[in-house]
Tab-separated table of C-alpha atoms in Angstrom:
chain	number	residue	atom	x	y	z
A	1	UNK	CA	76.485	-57.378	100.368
A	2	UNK	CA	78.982	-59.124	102.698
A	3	UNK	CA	82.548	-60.349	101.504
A	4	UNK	CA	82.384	-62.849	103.774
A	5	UNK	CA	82.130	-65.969	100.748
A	6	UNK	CA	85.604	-67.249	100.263
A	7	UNK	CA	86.782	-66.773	96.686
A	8	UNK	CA	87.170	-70.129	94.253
A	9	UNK	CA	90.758	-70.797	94.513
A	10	UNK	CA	92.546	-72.713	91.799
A	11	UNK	CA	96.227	-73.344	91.111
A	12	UNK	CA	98.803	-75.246	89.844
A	13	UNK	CA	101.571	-76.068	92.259
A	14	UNK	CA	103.532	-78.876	90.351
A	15	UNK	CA	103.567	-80.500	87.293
A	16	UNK	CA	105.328	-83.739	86.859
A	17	UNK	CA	105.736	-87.587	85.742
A	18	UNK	CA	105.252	-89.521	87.674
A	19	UNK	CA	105.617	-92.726	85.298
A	20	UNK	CA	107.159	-93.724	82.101
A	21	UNK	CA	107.428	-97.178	80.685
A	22	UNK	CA	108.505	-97.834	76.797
A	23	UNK	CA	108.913	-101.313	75.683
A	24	UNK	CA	110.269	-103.016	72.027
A	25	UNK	CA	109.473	-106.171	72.723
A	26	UNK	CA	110.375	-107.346	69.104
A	27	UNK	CA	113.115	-105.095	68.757
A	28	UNK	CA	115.935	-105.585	66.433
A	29	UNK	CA	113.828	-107.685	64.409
A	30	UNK	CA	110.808	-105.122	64.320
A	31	UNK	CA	113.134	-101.999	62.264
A	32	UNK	CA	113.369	-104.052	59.754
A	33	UNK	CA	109.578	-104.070	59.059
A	34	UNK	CA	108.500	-101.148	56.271
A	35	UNK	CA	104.488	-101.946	56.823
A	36	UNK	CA	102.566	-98.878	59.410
A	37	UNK	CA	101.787	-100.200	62.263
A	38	UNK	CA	98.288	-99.453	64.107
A	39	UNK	CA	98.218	-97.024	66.504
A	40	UNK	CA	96.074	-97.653	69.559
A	41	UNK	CA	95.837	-94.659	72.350
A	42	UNK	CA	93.973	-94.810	75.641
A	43	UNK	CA	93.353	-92.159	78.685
A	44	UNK	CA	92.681	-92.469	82.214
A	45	UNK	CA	92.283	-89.722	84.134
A	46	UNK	CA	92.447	-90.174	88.485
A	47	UNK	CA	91.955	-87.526	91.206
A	48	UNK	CA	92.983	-87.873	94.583
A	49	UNK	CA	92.600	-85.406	97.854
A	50	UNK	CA	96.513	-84.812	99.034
A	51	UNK	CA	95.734	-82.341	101.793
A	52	UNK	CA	92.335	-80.041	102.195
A	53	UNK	CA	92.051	-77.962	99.115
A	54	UNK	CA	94.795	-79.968	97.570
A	55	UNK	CA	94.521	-82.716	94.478
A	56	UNK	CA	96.547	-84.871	92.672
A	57	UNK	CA	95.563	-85.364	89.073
A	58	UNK	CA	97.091	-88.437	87.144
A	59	UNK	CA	96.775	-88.411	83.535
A	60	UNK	CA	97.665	-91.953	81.936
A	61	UNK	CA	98.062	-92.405	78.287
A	62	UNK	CA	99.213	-95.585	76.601
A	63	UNK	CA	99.962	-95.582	73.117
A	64	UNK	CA	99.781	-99.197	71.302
A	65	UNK	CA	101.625	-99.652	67.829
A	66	UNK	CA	100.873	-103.059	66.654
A	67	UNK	CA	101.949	-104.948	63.141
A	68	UNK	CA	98.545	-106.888	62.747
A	69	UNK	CA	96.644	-108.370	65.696
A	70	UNK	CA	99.772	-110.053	67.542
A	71	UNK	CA	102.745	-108.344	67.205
A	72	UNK	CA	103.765	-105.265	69.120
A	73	UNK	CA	105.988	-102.797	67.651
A	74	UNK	CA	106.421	-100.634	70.893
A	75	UNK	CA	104.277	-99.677	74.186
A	76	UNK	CA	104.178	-96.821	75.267
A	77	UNK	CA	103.044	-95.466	79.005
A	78	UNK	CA	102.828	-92.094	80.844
A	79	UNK	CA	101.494	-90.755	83.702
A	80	UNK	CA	101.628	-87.314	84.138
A	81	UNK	CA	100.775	-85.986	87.079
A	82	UNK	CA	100.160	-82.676	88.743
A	83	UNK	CA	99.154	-81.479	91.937
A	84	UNK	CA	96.223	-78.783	92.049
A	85	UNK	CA	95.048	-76.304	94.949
A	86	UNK	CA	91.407	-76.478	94.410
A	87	UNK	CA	89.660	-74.133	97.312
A	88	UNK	CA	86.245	-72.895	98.272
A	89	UNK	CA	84.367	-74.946	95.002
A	90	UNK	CA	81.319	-76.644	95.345
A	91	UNK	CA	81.654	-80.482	95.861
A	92	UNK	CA	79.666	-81.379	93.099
A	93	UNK	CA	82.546	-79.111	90.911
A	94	UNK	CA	85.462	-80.967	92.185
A	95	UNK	CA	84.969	-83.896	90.136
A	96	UNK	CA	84.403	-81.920	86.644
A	97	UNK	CA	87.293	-79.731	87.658
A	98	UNK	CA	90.060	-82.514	87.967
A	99	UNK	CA	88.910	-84.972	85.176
A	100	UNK	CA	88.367	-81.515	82.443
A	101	UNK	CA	90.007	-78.570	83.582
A	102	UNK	CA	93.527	-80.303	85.085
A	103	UNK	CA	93.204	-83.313	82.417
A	104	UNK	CA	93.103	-80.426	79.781
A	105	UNK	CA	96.445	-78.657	81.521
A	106	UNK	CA	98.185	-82.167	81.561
A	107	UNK	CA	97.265	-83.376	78.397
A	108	UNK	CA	100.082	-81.690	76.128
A	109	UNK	CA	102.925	-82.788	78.820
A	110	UNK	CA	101.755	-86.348	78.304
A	111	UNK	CA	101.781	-85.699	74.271
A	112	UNK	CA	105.026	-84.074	74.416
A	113	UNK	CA	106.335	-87.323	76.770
A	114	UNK	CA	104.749	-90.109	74.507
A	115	UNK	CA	106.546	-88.364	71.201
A	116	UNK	CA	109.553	-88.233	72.940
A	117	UNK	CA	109.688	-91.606	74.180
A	118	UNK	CA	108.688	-92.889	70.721
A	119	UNK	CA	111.476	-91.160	69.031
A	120	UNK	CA	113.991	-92.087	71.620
A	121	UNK	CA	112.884	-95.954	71.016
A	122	UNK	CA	114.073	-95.385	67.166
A	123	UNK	CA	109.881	-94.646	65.527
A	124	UNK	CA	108.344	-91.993	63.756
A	125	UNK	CA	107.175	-89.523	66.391
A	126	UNK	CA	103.681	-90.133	67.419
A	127	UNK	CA	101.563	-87.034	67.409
A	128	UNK	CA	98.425	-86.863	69.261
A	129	UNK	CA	95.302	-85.401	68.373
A	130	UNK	CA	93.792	-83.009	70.933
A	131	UNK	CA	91.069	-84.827	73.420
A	132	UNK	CA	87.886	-83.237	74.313
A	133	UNK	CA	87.988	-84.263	77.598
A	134	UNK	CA	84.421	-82.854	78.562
A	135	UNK	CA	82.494	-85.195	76.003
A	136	UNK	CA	84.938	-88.270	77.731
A	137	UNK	CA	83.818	-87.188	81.302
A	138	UNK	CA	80.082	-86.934	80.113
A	139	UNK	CA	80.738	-90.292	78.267
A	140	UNK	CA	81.916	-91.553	80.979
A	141	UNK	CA	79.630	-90.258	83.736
A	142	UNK	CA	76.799	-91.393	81.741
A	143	UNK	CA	77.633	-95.211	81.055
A	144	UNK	CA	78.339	-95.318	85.406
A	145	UNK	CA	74.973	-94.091	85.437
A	146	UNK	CA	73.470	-97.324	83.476
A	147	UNK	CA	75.527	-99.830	85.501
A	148	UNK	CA	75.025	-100.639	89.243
A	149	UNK	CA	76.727	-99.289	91.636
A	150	UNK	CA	78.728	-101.749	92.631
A	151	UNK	CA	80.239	-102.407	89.250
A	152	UNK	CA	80.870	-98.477	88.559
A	153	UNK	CA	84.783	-98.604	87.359
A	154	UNK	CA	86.569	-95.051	88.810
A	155	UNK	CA	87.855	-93.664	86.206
């Protein structure tokens, strides 16, 4: 048996923000409401090759609290980023690897950056619940598989 097969490499060499954006929009007038607002939360996950064997992962969450159908209460974007040394993996394991594996090591910076953000704004912390992030890939990767190709969103 030859040790001659490079070893899977994986590591994380950074982990950062890479964008934050909190709005009010209806702010004073909006602390004086006493009604919950909804909450609305979405995820998009990105990888991108930086150098060979080395990825950029993007996780972007933006939290929605809205009073009704029209009025905002506060927006709430991050993207939290890392960069990943990802070595000697199949190809067809890159993709699951970056949109699970490094989503799933930057989601709680991006939870801990949204509750933050929200307090600092003058709300309630906002909390979120833990993502599978495997069903969302296979969710994902299976309604790019019923489209054509040339309307397949990256995601």
């Amino acid at each position: 048996m030859s040790e001659t097969a490079e070893q899977p490499v994986f590591s994380i060499e950074k982990l950062y923000v890479k964008d934050l954006s909190l709005e009010v929009p209806n702010a004073p007038q909006i602390y004086l409401e006493r009604e919950a607002p909804q909450i609305g939360v979405q995820l998009r996950t990105e990888g991108n090759a930086v150098d060979e064997g080395v990825f950029e992962v993007k996780l972007t969450v933006t939290v929605t609290a809205k009073l009704g159908e029209d009025k905002t209460v506060f927006l709430v974007e991050v993207a939290q980023a890392g960069i990943f040394q990802i070595r000697n993996v199949p190809q067809e394991d890159l993709e699951p690897i970056m949109m699970i594996g490094c989503a799933n090591i930057l989601f709680p910076y991006a939870r801990e950056a949204v509750s933050d953000a929200v307090a600092r704004a003058g709300f309630q912390p906002v909390i979120l619940a833990p993502v599978n992030f495997e069903a969302l890939f296979q969710q994902n990767r299976q309604q790019a598989s019923q489209q054509p190709a040339a309307d397949t969103p990256i995601q």
